[in-house]
PDB file of C-alpha atoms in Angstrom:
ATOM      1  CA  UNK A 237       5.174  14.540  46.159  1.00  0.00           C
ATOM      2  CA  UNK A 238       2.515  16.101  47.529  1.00  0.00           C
ATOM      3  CA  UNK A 239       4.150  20.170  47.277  1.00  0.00           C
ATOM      4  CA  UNK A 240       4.484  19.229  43.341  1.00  0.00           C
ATOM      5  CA  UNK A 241       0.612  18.220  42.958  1.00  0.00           C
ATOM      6  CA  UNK A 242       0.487  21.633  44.994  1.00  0.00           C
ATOM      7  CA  UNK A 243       2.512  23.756  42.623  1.00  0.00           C
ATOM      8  CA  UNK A 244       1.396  21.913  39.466  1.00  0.00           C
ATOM      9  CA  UNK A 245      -2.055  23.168  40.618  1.00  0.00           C
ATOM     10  CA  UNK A 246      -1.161  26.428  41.744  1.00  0.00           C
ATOM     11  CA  UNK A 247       0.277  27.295  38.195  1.00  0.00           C
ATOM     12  CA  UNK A 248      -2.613  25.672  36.480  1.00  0.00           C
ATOM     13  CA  UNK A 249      -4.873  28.293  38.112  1.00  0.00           C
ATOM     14  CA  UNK A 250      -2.416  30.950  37.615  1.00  0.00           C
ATOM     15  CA  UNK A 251      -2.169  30.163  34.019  1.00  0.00           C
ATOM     16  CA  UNK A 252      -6.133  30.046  33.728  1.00  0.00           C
ATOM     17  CA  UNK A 253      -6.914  33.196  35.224  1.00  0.00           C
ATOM     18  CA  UNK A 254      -4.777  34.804  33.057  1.00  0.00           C
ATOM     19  CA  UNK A 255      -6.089  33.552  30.128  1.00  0.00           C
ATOM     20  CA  UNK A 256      -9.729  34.803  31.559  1.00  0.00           C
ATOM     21  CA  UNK A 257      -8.103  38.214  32.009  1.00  0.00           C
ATOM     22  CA  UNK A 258      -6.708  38.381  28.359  1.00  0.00           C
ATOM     23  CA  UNK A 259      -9.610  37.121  27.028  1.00  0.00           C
ATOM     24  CA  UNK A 260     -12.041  39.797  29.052  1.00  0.00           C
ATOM     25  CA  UNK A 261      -9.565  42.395  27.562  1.00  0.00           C
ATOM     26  CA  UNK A 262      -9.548  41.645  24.458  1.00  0.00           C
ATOM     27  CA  UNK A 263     -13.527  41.060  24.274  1.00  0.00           C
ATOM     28  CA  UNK A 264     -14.074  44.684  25.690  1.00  0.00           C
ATOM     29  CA  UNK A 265     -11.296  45.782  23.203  1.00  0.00           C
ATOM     30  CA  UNK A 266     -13.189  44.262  20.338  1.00  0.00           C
ATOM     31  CA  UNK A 267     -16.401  46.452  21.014  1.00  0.00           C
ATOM     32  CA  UNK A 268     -15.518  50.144  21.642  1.00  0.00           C
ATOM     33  CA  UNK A 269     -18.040  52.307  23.156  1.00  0.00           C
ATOM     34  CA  UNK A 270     -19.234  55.535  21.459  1.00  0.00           C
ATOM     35  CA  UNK A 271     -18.619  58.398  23.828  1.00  0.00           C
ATOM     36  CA  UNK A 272     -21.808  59.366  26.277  1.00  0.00           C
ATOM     37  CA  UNK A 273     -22.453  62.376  23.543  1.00  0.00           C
ATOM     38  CA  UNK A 274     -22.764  61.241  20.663  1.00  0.00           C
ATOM     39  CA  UNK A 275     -24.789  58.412  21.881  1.00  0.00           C
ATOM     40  CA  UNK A 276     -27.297  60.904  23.173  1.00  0.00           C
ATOM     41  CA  UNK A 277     -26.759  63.287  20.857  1.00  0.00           C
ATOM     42  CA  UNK A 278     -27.788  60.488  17.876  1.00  0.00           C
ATOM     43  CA  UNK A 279     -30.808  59.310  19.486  1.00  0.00           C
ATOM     44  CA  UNK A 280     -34.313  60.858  19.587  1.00  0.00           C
ATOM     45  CA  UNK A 281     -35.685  59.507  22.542  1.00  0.00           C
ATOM     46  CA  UNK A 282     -33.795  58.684  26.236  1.00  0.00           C
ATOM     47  CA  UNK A 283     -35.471  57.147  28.609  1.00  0.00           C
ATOM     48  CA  UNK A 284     -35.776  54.288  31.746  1.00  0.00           C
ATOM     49  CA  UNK A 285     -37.166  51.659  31.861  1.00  0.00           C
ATOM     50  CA  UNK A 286     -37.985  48.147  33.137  1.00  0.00           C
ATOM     51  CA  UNK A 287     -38.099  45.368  30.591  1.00  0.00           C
ATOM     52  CA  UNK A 288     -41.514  43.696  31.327  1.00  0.00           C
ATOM     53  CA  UNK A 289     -41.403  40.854  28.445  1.00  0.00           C
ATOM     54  CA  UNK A 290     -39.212  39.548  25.671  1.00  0.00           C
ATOM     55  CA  UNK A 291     -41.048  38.610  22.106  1.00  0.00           C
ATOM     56  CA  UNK A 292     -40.422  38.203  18.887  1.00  0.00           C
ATOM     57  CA  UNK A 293     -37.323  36.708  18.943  1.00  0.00           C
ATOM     58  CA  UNK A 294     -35.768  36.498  15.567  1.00  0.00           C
ATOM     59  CA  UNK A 295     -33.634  32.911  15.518  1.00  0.00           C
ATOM     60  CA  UNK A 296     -32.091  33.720  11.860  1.00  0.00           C
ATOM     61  CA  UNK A 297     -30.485  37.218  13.372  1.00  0.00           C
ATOM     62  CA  UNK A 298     -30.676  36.211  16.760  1.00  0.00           C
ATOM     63  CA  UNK A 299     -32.269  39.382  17.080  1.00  0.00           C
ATOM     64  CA  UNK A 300     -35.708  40.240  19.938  1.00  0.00           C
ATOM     65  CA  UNK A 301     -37.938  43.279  20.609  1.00  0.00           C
ATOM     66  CA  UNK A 302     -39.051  43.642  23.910  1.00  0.00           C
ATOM     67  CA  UNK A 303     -41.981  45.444  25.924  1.00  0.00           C
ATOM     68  CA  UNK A 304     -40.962  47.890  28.325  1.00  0.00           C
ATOM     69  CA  UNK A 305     -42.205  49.650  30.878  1.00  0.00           C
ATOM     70  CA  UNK A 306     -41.013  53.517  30.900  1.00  0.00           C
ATOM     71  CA  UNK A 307     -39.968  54.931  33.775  1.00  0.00           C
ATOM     72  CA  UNK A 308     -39.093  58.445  33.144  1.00  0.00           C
ATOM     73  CA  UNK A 309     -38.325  60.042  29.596  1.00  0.00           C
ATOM     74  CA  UNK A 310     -34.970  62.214  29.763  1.00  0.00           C
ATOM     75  CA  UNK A 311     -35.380  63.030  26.087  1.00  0.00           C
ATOM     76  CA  UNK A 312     -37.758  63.153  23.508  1.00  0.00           C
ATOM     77  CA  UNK A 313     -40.889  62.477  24.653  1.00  0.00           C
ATOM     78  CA  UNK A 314     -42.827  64.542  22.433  1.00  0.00           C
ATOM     79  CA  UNK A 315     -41.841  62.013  19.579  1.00  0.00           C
ATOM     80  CA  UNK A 316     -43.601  59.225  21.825  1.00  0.00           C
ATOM     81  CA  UNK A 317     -47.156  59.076  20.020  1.00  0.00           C
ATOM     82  CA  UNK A 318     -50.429  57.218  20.814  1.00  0.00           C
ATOM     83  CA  UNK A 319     -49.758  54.718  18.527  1.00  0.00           C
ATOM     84  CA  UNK A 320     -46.669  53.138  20.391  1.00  0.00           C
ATOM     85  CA  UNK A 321     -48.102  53.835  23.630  1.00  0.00           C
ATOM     86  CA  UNK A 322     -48.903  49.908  24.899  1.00  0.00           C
ATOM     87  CA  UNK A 323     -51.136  49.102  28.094  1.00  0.00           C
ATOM     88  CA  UNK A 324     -52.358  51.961  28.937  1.00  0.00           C
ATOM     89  CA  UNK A 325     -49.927  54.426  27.940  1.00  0.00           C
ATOM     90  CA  UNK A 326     -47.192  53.518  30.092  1.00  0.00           C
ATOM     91  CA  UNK A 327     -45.158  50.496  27.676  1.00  0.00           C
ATOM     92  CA  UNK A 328     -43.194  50.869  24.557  1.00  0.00           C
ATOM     93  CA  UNK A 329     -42.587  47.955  22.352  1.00  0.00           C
ATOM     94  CA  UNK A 330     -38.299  48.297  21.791  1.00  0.00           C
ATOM     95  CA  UNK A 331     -36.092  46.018  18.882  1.00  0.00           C
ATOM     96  CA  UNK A 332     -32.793  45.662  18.438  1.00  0.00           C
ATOM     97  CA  UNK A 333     -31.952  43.408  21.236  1.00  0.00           C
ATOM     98  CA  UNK A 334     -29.021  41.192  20.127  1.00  0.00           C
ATOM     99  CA  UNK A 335     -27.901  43.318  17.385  1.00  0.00           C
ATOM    100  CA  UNK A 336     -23.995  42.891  17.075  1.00  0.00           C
ATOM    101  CA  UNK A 337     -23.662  46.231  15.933  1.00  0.00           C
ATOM    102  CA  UNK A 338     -24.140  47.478  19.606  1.00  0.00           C
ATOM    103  CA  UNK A 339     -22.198  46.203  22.637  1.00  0.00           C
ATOM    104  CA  UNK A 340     -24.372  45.669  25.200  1.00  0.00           C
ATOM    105  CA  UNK A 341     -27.679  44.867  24.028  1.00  0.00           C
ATOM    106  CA  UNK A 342     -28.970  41.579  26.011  1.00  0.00           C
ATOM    107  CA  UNK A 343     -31.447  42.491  28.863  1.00  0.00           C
ATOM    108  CA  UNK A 344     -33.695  39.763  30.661  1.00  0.00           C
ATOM    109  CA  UNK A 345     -37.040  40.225  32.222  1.00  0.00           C
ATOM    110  CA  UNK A 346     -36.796  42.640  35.091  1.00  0.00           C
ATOM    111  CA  UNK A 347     -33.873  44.576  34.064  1.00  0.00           C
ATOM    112  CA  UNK A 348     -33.898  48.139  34.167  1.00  0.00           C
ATOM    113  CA  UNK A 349     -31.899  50.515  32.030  1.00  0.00           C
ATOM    114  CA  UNK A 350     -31.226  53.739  30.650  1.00  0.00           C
ATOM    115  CA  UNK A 351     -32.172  53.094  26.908  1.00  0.00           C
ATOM    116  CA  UNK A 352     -31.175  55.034  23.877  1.00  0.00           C
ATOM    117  CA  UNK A 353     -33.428  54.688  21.085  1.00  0.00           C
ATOM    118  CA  UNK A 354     -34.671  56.012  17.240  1.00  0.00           C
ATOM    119  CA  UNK A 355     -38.080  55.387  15.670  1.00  0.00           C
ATOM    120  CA  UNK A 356     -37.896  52.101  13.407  1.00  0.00           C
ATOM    121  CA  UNK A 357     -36.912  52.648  10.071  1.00  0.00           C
ATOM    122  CA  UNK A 358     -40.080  52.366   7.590  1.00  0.00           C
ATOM    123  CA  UNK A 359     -37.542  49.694   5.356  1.00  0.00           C
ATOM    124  CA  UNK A 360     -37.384  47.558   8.382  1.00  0.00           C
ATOM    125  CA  UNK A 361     -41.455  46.722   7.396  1.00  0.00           C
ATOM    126  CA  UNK A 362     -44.463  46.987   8.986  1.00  0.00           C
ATOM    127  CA  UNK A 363     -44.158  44.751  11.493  1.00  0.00           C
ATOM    128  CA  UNK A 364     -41.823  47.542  12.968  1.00  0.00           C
ATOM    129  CA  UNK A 365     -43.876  50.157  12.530  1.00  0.00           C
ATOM    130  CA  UNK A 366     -44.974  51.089  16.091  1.00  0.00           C
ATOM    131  CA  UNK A 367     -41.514  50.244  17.509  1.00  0.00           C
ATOM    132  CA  UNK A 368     -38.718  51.846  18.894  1.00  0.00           C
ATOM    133  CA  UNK A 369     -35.026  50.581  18.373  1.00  0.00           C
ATOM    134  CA  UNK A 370     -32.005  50.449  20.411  1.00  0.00           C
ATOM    135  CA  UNK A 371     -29.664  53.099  18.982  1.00  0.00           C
ATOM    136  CA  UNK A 372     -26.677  52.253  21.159  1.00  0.00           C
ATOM    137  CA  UNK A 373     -25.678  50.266  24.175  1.00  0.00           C
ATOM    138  CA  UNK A 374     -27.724  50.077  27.174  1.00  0.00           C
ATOM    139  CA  UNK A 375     -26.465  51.633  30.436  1.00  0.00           C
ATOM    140  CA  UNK A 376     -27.264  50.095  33.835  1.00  0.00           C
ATOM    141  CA  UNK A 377     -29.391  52.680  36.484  1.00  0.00           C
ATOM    142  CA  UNK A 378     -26.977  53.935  38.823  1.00  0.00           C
ATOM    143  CA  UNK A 379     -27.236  58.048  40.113  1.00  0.00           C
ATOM    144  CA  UNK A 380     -23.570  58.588  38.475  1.00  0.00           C
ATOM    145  CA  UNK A 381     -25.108  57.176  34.957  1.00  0.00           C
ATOM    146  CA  UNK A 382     -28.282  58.927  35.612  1.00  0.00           C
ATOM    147  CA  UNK A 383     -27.022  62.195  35.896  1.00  0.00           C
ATOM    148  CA  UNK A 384     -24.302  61.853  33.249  1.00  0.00           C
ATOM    149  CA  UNK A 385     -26.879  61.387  30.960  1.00  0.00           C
ATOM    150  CA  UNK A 386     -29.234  64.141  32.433  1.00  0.00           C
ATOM    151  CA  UNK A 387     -25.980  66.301  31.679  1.00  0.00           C
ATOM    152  CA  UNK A 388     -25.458  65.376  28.162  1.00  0.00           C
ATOM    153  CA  UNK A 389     -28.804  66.194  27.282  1.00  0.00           C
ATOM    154  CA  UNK A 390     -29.229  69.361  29.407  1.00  0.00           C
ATOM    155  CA  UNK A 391     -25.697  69.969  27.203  1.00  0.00           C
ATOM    156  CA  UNK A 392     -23.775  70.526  30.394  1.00  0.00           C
ATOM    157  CA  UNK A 393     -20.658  69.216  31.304  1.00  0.00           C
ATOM    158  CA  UNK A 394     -21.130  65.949  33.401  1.00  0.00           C
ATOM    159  CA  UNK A 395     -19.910  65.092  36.612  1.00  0.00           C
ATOM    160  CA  UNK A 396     -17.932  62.355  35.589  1.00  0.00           C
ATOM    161  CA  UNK A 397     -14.054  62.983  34.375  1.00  0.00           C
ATOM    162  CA  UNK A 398     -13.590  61.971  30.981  1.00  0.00           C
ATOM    163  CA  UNK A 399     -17.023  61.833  29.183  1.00  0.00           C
ATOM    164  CA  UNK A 400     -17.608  64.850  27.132  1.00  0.00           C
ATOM    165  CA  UNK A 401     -21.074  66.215  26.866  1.00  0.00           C
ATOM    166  CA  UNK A 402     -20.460  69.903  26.005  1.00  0.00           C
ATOM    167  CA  UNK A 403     -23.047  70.855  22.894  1.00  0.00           C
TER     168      UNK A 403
END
């Protein structure tokens, strides 16, 4: 009786964890990635940073900016002027968190990421106006990601087999 309660159980997890494995599949399916260059190659400034605070949460859009501090700018820091400088120079205020249009976009305090970002659009109103936004997904720091994207917007071919970066 007992090696049937055992079996029975043993299937149930089977069964389970292959539904979790499906359904992780088929989530990643549903949001394709843009490749690594056109990603860079569409946004204006590239940088690192370290997500200080989250504000402004929208709860109609499920949508939040957040305050960041930079890190390191690997493109476009000439279009980075005094007027979204925050604290000193050092923090950007950055929107778009939670926008379903881009796959991974949910950061928490402390996190720190490679962001890709565009000036607001003047339509999105001035409450926008001295913010950045998120133009794609964020990528986590690790030296492979870091020097992927140092590649792509050097416009040499990146280290990494399969991501094109070639301008």
């Amino acid at each position: 009786m007992g090696s049937h309660r055992t079996l029975a159980t043993g299937r149930t997890v089977l069964l389970v964890a292959g539904l979790l494995v499906a359904l992780g599949h088929r989530c990643a399916a549903s949001c394709p990635e843009r490749e690594l260059e056109d990603r860079e190659e569409e946004a204006n400034i590239v940088l690192t940073g370290t997500v200080d605070e989250i504000i402004n949460m929208d709860p109609v859009h499920n949508t939040y900016s957040c305050k960041v501090r930079v890190w390191r700018y690997l493109k476009g820091k000439t279009n980075i002027n005094r007027e979204i400088l925050l604290d000193g120079g050092n923090k950007l205020m950055i929107g778009g968190f939670g926008n379903p249009g881009i796959c991974d976009n949910q950061v928490a305090t402390g996190d720190t990421r490679i962001f890709f970002l565009n000036p607001a659009k003047e339509e999105m109103g001035p409450e926008h106006k001295n913010e950045l936004m998120l133009n794609s997904s964020l990528m986590r720091i690790t030296l492979r990601n870091l020097e992927d994207v140092e590649h792509c917007v050097e416009g040499k071919q990146p280290l990494v087999n399969g991501i094109t970066c070639l301008s």
